[in-house]
PDB file of C-alpha atoms in Angstrom:
ATOM      1  CA  MET A 127       3.066 -14.352  -4.531  1.00 75.00           C
ATOM      2  CA  LEU A 128       6.109 -16.720  -6.686  1.00 76.00           C
ATOM      3  CA  ARG A 129       6.815 -13.575  -8.530  1.00 81.00           C
ATOM      4  CA  ARG A 130       8.153 -12.131  -6.173  1.00 84.00           C
ATOM      5  CA  GLU A 131       9.896 -15.046  -4.461  1.00 85.00           C
ATOM      6  CA  PHE A 132      12.579 -15.336  -7.248  1.00 88.00           C
ATOM      7  CA  LEU A 133      12.588 -11.362  -7.368  1.00 85.00           C
ATOM      8  CA  ALA A 134      14.100 -11.697  -3.722  1.00 84.00           C
ATOM      9  CA  VAL A 135      16.551 -13.916  -4.586  1.00 86.00           C
ATOM     10  CA  ARG A 136      17.591 -11.731  -7.991  1.00 86.00           C
ATOM     11  CA  ASN A 137      17.910  -8.708  -6.039  1.00 84.00           C
ATOM     12  CA  ARG A 138      20.303 -10.640  -3.445  1.00 89.00           C
ATOM     13  CA  LEU A 139      22.566 -10.750  -5.956  1.00 88.00           C
ATOM     14  CA  THR A 140      26.145  -9.112  -6.126  1.00 88.00           C
ATOM     15  CA  ALA A 141      27.154  -6.957  -9.608  1.00 90.00           C
ATOM     16  CA  ASP A 142      29.717  -9.709  -9.558  1.00 91.00           C
ATOM     17  CA  ASP A 143      26.990 -12.678  -9.748  1.00 89.00           C
ATOM     18  CA  VAL A 144      25.279 -10.994 -12.118  1.00 89.00           C
ATOM     19  CA  ARG A 145      28.560 -10.119 -14.320  1.00 90.00           C
ATOM     20  CA  GLU A 146      29.598 -13.765 -13.885  1.00 92.00           C
ATOM     21  CA  SER A 147      26.814 -14.800 -14.821  1.00 91.00           C
ATOM     22  CA  ALA A 148      26.389 -13.011 -17.668  1.00 93.00           C
ATOM     23  CA  THR A 149      29.233 -13.864 -19.813  1.00 94.00           C
ATOM     24  CA  ALA A 150      28.555 -17.905 -18.927  1.00 95.00           C
ATOM     25  CA  LEU A 151      25.276 -16.763 -20.431  1.00 94.00           C
ATOM     26  CA  ALA A 152      26.916 -15.841 -23.292  1.00 95.00           C
ATOM     27  CA  GLY A 153      28.703 -18.378 -23.865  1.00 95.00           C
ATOM     28  CA  ARG A 154      25.475 -21.060 -23.359  1.00 96.00           C
ATOM     29  CA  ALA A 155      23.656 -19.529 -25.664  1.00 96.00           C
ATOM     30  CA  LEU A 156      25.912 -19.167 -28.172  1.00 95.00           C
ATOM     31  CA  GLU A 157      26.202 -22.445 -28.555  1.00 93.00           C
ATOM     32  CA  LEU A 158      22.310 -23.333 -29.319  1.00 95.00           C
ATOM     33  CA  PRO A 159      22.172 -24.417 -32.821  1.00 95.00           C
ATOM     34  CA  GLU A 160      18.765 -21.638 -33.311  1.00 94.00           C
ATOM     35  CA  LEU A 161      21.751 -19.044 -32.627  1.00 95.00           C
ATOM     36  CA  ALA A 162      24.749 -20.120 -34.890  1.00 93.00           C
ATOM     37  CA  ARG A 163      21.756 -19.929 -37.878  1.00 94.00           C
ATOM     38  CA  ALA A 164      20.346 -17.261 -36.587  1.00 97.00           C
ATOM     39  CA  ARG A 165      20.040 -14.107 -39.313  1.00 97.00           C
ATOM     40  CA  THR A 166      17.716 -12.012 -36.621  1.00 98.00           C
ATOM     41  CA  VAL A 167      17.434 -12.238 -33.167  1.00 98.00           C
ATOM     42  CA  ALA A 168      14.968 -10.568 -30.559  1.00 98.00           C
ATOM     43  CA  ALA A 169      15.701  -9.900 -27.720  1.00 97.00           C
ATOM     44  CA  TYR A 170      16.199  -7.091 -24.577  1.00 96.00           C
ATOM     45  CA  VAL A 171      18.998  -5.527 -22.644  1.00 95.00           C
ATOM     46  CA  SER A 172      18.637  -6.795 -18.967  1.00 93.00           C
ATOM     47  CA  VAL A 173      18.171  -4.315 -15.855  1.00 89.00           C
ATOM     48  CA  GLY A 174      18.676  -4.894 -12.700  1.00 87.00           C
ATOM     49  CA  SER A 175      19.160  -8.340 -11.113  1.00 89.00           C
ATOM     50  CA  GLU A 176      18.088 -10.000 -14.318  1.00 91.00           C
ATOM     51  CA  PRO A 177      20.280 -12.569 -16.207  1.00 93.00           C
ATOM     52  CA  GLY A 178      22.873  -9.909 -18.152  1.00 91.00           C
ATOM     53  CA  THR A 179      22.212  -9.747 -21.813  1.00 95.00           C
ATOM     54  CA  LEU A 180      24.827  -7.021 -22.781  1.00 94.00           C
ATOM     55  CA  THR A 181      28.049  -9.689 -23.230  1.00 94.00           C
ATOM     56  CA  LEU A 182      25.275 -11.961 -25.726  1.00 96.00           C
ATOM     57  CA  LEU A 183      23.901  -9.186 -27.813  1.00 97.00           C
ATOM     58  CA  ASP A 184      27.481  -7.613 -28.717  1.00 96.00           C
ATOM     59  CA  ALA A 185      28.872 -11.411 -29.493  1.00 96.00           C
ATOM     60  CA  LEU A 186      25.125 -11.755 -31.877  1.00 97.00           C
ATOM     61  CA  ARG A 187      26.148  -8.815 -34.271  1.00 96.00           C
ATOM     62  CA  ALA A 188      30.615  -9.289 -34.370  1.00 96.00           C
ATOM     63  CA  ARG A 189      29.015 -12.786 -35.576  1.00 95.00           C
ATOM     64  CA  GLY A 190      26.518 -10.338 -38.876  1.00 96.00           C
ATOM     65  CA  VAL A 191      23.508 -10.903 -36.912  1.00 97.00           C
ATOM     66  CA  HIS A 192      20.651  -8.829 -37.087  1.00 98.00           C
ATOM     67  CA  VAL A 193      19.378  -7.941 -33.059  1.00 98.00           C
ATOM     68  CA  LEU A 194      15.830  -5.880 -32.392  1.00 98.00           C
ATOM     69  CA  LEU A 195      14.992  -4.717 -29.601  1.00 98.00           C
ATOM     70  CA  PRO A 196      11.521  -3.619 -27.460  1.00 97.00           C
ATOM     71  CA  ALA A 197      10.248  -0.661 -26.940  1.00 96.00           C
ATOM     72  CA  LEU A 198       7.244  -0.774 -24.237  1.00 93.00           C
ATOM     73  CA  LEU A 199       4.887   0.867 -25.523  1.00 92.00           C
ATOM     74  CA  PRO A 200       1.727   2.602 -23.885  1.00 90.00           C
ATOM     75  CA  ASP A 201      -0.360   0.013 -23.994  1.00 91.00           C
ATOM     76  CA  ASN A 202       2.399  -2.027 -22.236  1.00 90.00           C
ATOM     77  CA  ASP A 203       2.897  -3.911 -26.474  1.00 94.00           C
ATOM     78  CA  LEU A 204       6.467  -3.679 -27.782  1.00 96.00           C
ATOM     79  CA  ASP A 205       7.561  -1.881 -30.129  1.00 97.00           C
ATOM     80  CA  TRP A 206      11.303  -2.752 -32.397  1.00 98.00           C
ATOM     81  CA  GLY A 207      14.148  -1.196 -33.320  1.00 97.00           C
ATOM     82  CA  ALA A 208      18.074  -2.058 -34.160  1.00 97.00           C
ATOM     83  CA  TYR A 209      20.484  -2.437 -31.986  1.00 97.00           C
ATOM     84  CA  THR A 210      23.786  -1.641 -32.830  1.00 95.00           C
ATOM     85  CA  GLY A 211      26.003  -1.218 -29.897  1.00 91.00           C
ATOM     86  CA  ALA A 212      25.928  -0.335 -26.426  1.00 86.00           C
ATOM     87  CA  GLY A 213      25.883   3.725 -27.779  1.00 91.00           C
ATOM     88  CA  SER A 214      22.655   3.162 -29.453  1.00 93.00           C
ATOM     89  CA  LEU A 215      20.486   1.982 -26.352  1.00 94.00           C
ATOM     90  CA  ALA A 216      18.645   5.129 -24.224  1.00 93.00           C
ATOM     91  CA  ARG A 217      17.515   4.441 -20.865  1.00 92.00           C
ATOM     92  CA  VAL A 218      13.740   4.995 -20.720  1.00 92.00           C
ATOM     93  CA  GLN A 219      11.737   5.463 -17.589  1.00 88.00           C
ATOM     94  CA  HIS A 220       7.707   4.290 -17.773  1.00 84.00           C
ATOM     95  CA  GLY A 221       5.781   5.658 -15.435  1.00 77.00           C
ATOM     96  CA  GLY A 222       5.765   3.950 -11.493  1.00 72.00           C
ATOM     97  CA  LYS A 223       7.673   0.997 -13.084  1.00 70.00           C
ATOM     98  CA  MET A 224      11.550   0.434 -13.324  1.00 74.00           C
ATOM     99  CA  ALA A 225      13.943   2.704 -16.044  1.00 84.00           C
ATOM    100  CA  LEU A 226      14.275   0.028 -19.188  1.00 91.00           C
ATOM    101  CA  PHE A 227      17.038   0.118 -22.605  1.00 93.00           C
ATOM    102  CA  GLU A 228      15.916   1.217 -25.513  1.00 94.00           C
ATOM    103  CA  PRO A 229      17.259   1.220 -28.904  1.00 95.00           C
ATOM    104  CA  SER A 230      17.686   4.780 -29.723  1.00 94.00           C
ATOM    105  CA  GLY A 231      17.258   4.463 -33.461  1.00 91.00           C
ATOM    106  CA  GLU A 232      14.134   4.396 -36.051  1.00 94.00           C
ATOM    107  CA  ARG A 233      11.161   2.513 -34.581  1.00 96.00           C
ATOM    108  CA  LEU A 234      10.420  -0.710 -36.490  1.00 97.00           C
ATOM    109  CA  GLY A 235       6.763  -1.294 -35.678  1.00 97.00           C
ATOM    110  CA  PRO A 236       5.445  -4.955 -33.139  1.00 97.00           C
ATOM    111  CA  GLU A 237       5.557  -7.135 -36.601  1.00 97.00           C
ATOM    112  CA  ALA A 238       9.083  -6.618 -36.351  1.00 98.00           C
ATOM    113  CA  VAL A 239       8.895  -9.805 -34.261  1.00 98.00           C
ATOM    114  CA  THR A 240       7.929 -11.799 -37.004  1.00 97.00           C
ATOM    115  CA  GLY A 241      10.636 -11.921 -39.297  1.00 97.00           C
ATOM    116  CA  ALA A 242      13.175 -13.373 -35.931  1.00 98.00           C
ATOM    117  CA  ASP A 243      14.863 -16.753 -36.339  1.00 98.00           C
ATOM    118  CA  VAL A 244      15.101 -16.589 -32.798  1.00 98.00           C
ATOM    119  CA  VAL A 245      12.975 -14.744 -29.732  1.00 98.00           C
ATOM    120  CA  LEU A 246      14.966 -14.604 -26.417  1.00 97.00           C
ATOM    121  CA  LEU A 247      12.687 -14.248 -24.047  1.00 95.00           C
ATOM    122  CA  PRO A 248      12.537 -13.235 -20.795  1.00 93.00           C
ATOM    123  CA  GLY A 249      11.660 -14.207 -17.277  1.00 92.00           C
ATOM    124  CA  LEU A 250      11.005 -15.445 -13.738  1.00 93.00           C
ATOM    125  CA  ALA A 251      11.064 -19.157 -13.864  1.00 93.00           C
ATOM    126  CA  VAL A 252      10.114 -22.383 -16.279  1.00 94.00           C
ATOM    127  CA  ASP A 253       9.724 -24.924 -15.045  1.00 93.00           C
ATOM    128  CA  ALA A 254       9.983 -28.679 -16.157  1.00 91.00           C
ATOM    129  CA  ARG A 255       7.066 -28.530 -19.351  1.00 92.00           C
ATOM    130  CA  GLY A 256       8.985 -25.411 -20.880  1.00 93.00           C
ATOM    131  CA  MET A 257       6.649 -23.369 -19.079  1.00 93.00           C
ATOM    132  CA  ARG A 258       7.941 -19.520 -18.726  1.00 92.00           C
ATOM    133  CA  LEU A 259       6.984 -17.503 -16.025  1.00 90.00           C
ATOM    134  CA  GLY A 260       6.867 -13.725 -16.491  1.00 86.00           C
ATOM    135  CA  ARG A 261       7.062 -10.779 -14.563  1.00 80.00           C
ATOM    136  CA  GLY A 262       3.148 -10.920 -15.039  1.00 74.00           C
ATOM    137  CA  GLY A 263       2.976  -7.111 -17.996  1.00 80.00           C
ATOM    138  CA  GLY A 264       1.623  -8.856 -20.276  1.00 86.00           C
ATOM    139  CA  SER A 265       3.983  -7.706 -23.091  1.00 92.00           C
ATOM    140  CA  TYR A 266       5.589 -10.751 -23.810  1.00 92.00           C
ATOM    141  CA  ASP A 267       2.222 -13.266 -24.636  1.00 90.00           C
ATOM    142  CA  ARG A 268       0.827  -9.913 -27.132  1.00 93.00           C
ATOM    143  CA  VAL A 269       4.435 -11.095 -28.505  1.00 94.00           C
ATOM    144  CA  LEU A 270       3.757 -14.771 -28.787  1.00 93.00           C
ATOM    145  CA  ALA A 271       0.274 -14.169 -30.232  1.00 93.00           C
ATOM    146  CA  ARG A 272       1.207 -11.852 -32.490  1.00 95.00           C
ATOM    147  CA  LEU A 273       3.917 -14.699 -33.818  1.00 95.00           C
ATOM    148  CA  GLU A 274       1.221 -16.746 -33.854  1.00 93.00           C
ATOM    149  CA  ARG A 275      -1.452 -15.182 -35.529  1.00 95.00           C
ATOM    150  CA  ALA A 276       1.792 -13.922 -38.921  1.00 96.00           C
ATOM    151  CA  GLY A 277       2.153 -18.039 -39.175  1.00 95.00           C
ATOM    152  CA  ALA A 278       5.756 -17.566 -37.056  1.00 96.00           C
ATOM    153  CA  HIS A 279       7.442 -19.983 -35.971  1.00 95.00           C
ATOM    154  CA  PRO A 280      10.575 -18.138 -34.540  1.00 97.00           C
ATOM    155  CA  ALA A 281      12.540 -20.956 -31.412  1.00 96.00           C
ATOM    156  CA  LEU A 282      11.842 -19.250 -28.378  1.00 96.00           C
ATOM    157  CA  VAL A 283      14.286 -19.192 -25.843  1.00 97.00           C
ATOM    158  CA  VAL A 284      14.832 -18.247 -22.563  1.00 96.00           C
ATOM    159  CA  LEU A 285      17.690 -16.483 -19.944  1.00 96.00           C
ATOM    160  CA  LEU A 286      17.535 -17.273 -16.560  1.00 95.00           C
ATOM    161  CA  TYR A 287      19.649 -18.644 -13.263  1.00 94.00           C
ATOM    162  CA  ASP A 288      19.778 -22.371 -12.413  1.00 93.00           C
ATOM    163  CA  SER A 289      17.727 -22.100  -9.320  1.00 91.00           C
ATOM    164  CA  GLU A 290      15.041 -20.682 -11.463  1.00 93.00           C
ATOM    165  CA  ILE A 291      14.310 -24.117 -13.164  1.00 93.00           C
ATOM    166  CA  VAL A 292      11.446 -24.953 -11.361  1.00 91.00           C
ATOM    167  CA  GLU A 293       9.413 -28.242 -10.938  1.00 90.00           C
ATOM    168  CA  ARG A 294       5.622 -26.118 -11.842  1.00 89.00           C
ATOM    169  CA  VAL A 295       5.086 -23.295 -13.071  1.00 87.00           C
ATOM    170  CA  PRO A 296       1.026 -21.012 -13.077  1.00 83.00           C
ATOM    171  CA  GLU A 297       0.054 -20.920 -16.289  1.00 82.00           C
ATOM    172  CA  GLU A 298      -2.689 -19.811 -18.554  1.00 79.00           C
ATOM    173  CA  ALA A 299      -4.766 -20.133 -21.192  1.00 74.00           C
ATOM    174  CA  HIS A 300      -2.888 -18.415 -23.512  1.00 75.00           C
ATOM    175  CA  ASP A 301       0.251 -19.740 -22.576  1.00 78.00           C
ATOM    176  CA  GLN A 302       2.448 -21.038 -24.332  1.00 84.00           C
ATOM    177  CA  ALA A 303       5.564 -23.653 -23.936  1.00 89.00           C
ATOM    178  CA  VAL A 304       9.191 -21.921 -24.864  1.00 94.00           C
ATOM    179  CA  HIS A 305      12.348 -24.234 -27.470  1.00 95.00           C
ATOM    180  CA  ALA A 306      14.789 -24.213 -24.382  1.00 96.00           C
ATOM    181  CA  VAL A 307      15.817 -22.024 -21.524  1.00 96.00           C
ATOM    182  CA  VAL A 308      19.683 -21.511 -21.497  1.00 96.00           C
ATOM    183  CA  THR A 309      20.981 -21.071 -17.935  1.00 95.00           C
ATOM    184  CA  PRO A 310      25.405 -19.897 -17.120  1.00 94.00           C
ATOM    185  CA  SER A 311      25.477 -23.993 -16.449  1.00 93.00           C
ATOM    186  CA  GLY A 312      23.829 -25.453 -19.188  1.00 93.00           C
ATOM    187  CA  VAL A 313      20.699 -25.734 -21.758  1.00 95.00           C
ATOM    188  CA  ARG A 314      17.727 -27.836 -21.334  1.00 94.00           C
ATOM    189  CA  ARG A 315      15.332 -28.212 -24.361  1.00 94.00           C
ATOM    190  CA  PHE A 316      11.496 -28.393 -24.326  1.00 90.00           C
ATOM    191  CA  ARG A 317      10.314 -28.645 -27.787  1.00 67.00           C
ATOM    192  CA  ASP A 318      12.088 -30.051 -31.149  1.00 64.00           C
ATOM    193  CA  ASP A 319       9.829 -27.866 -33.319  1.00 59.00           C
ATOM    194  CA  ALA A 320      12.064 -24.366 -33.978  1.00 52.00           C
TER     195      ALA A 320
END
């Protein structure tokens, strides 16, 4: 129910709203010290009315950052590939789910994310404790569990719209708080152990 409410608000955004927010979001994210010193960033390509990521991805590449993007596997886990510009993306339709933009080059394996200094996570909301509400597919829960098993401790950052920081979201035992949320108007930190 909560997911549907957040998606309904996003679906009312115009293309101009999404584009303007993406530019502001990239500017705020690029100010993060974690991204300033990152050599490898695991990210994603936004789709539809999600907070836009392409401007940020291109800016990271221009800084010389190795950007990893996910490719959805049949079991909802994620493989990874390098982002080398808009020409390196392929539009992939996954059954009845939405089409995603995935890296078209070599697959690096699900473990590739463990080498990231920062993981940019999609979400629908983050609460005052830093708990993230995802779309419910479990793909990023698997990523976070993989990072934990590997003893990897990248900075976990969610990209959202300003209205998506809320008092509380439901959480399950396996959920982890993120370090920060970036919105078009600013950054909010939750954990400082990254």
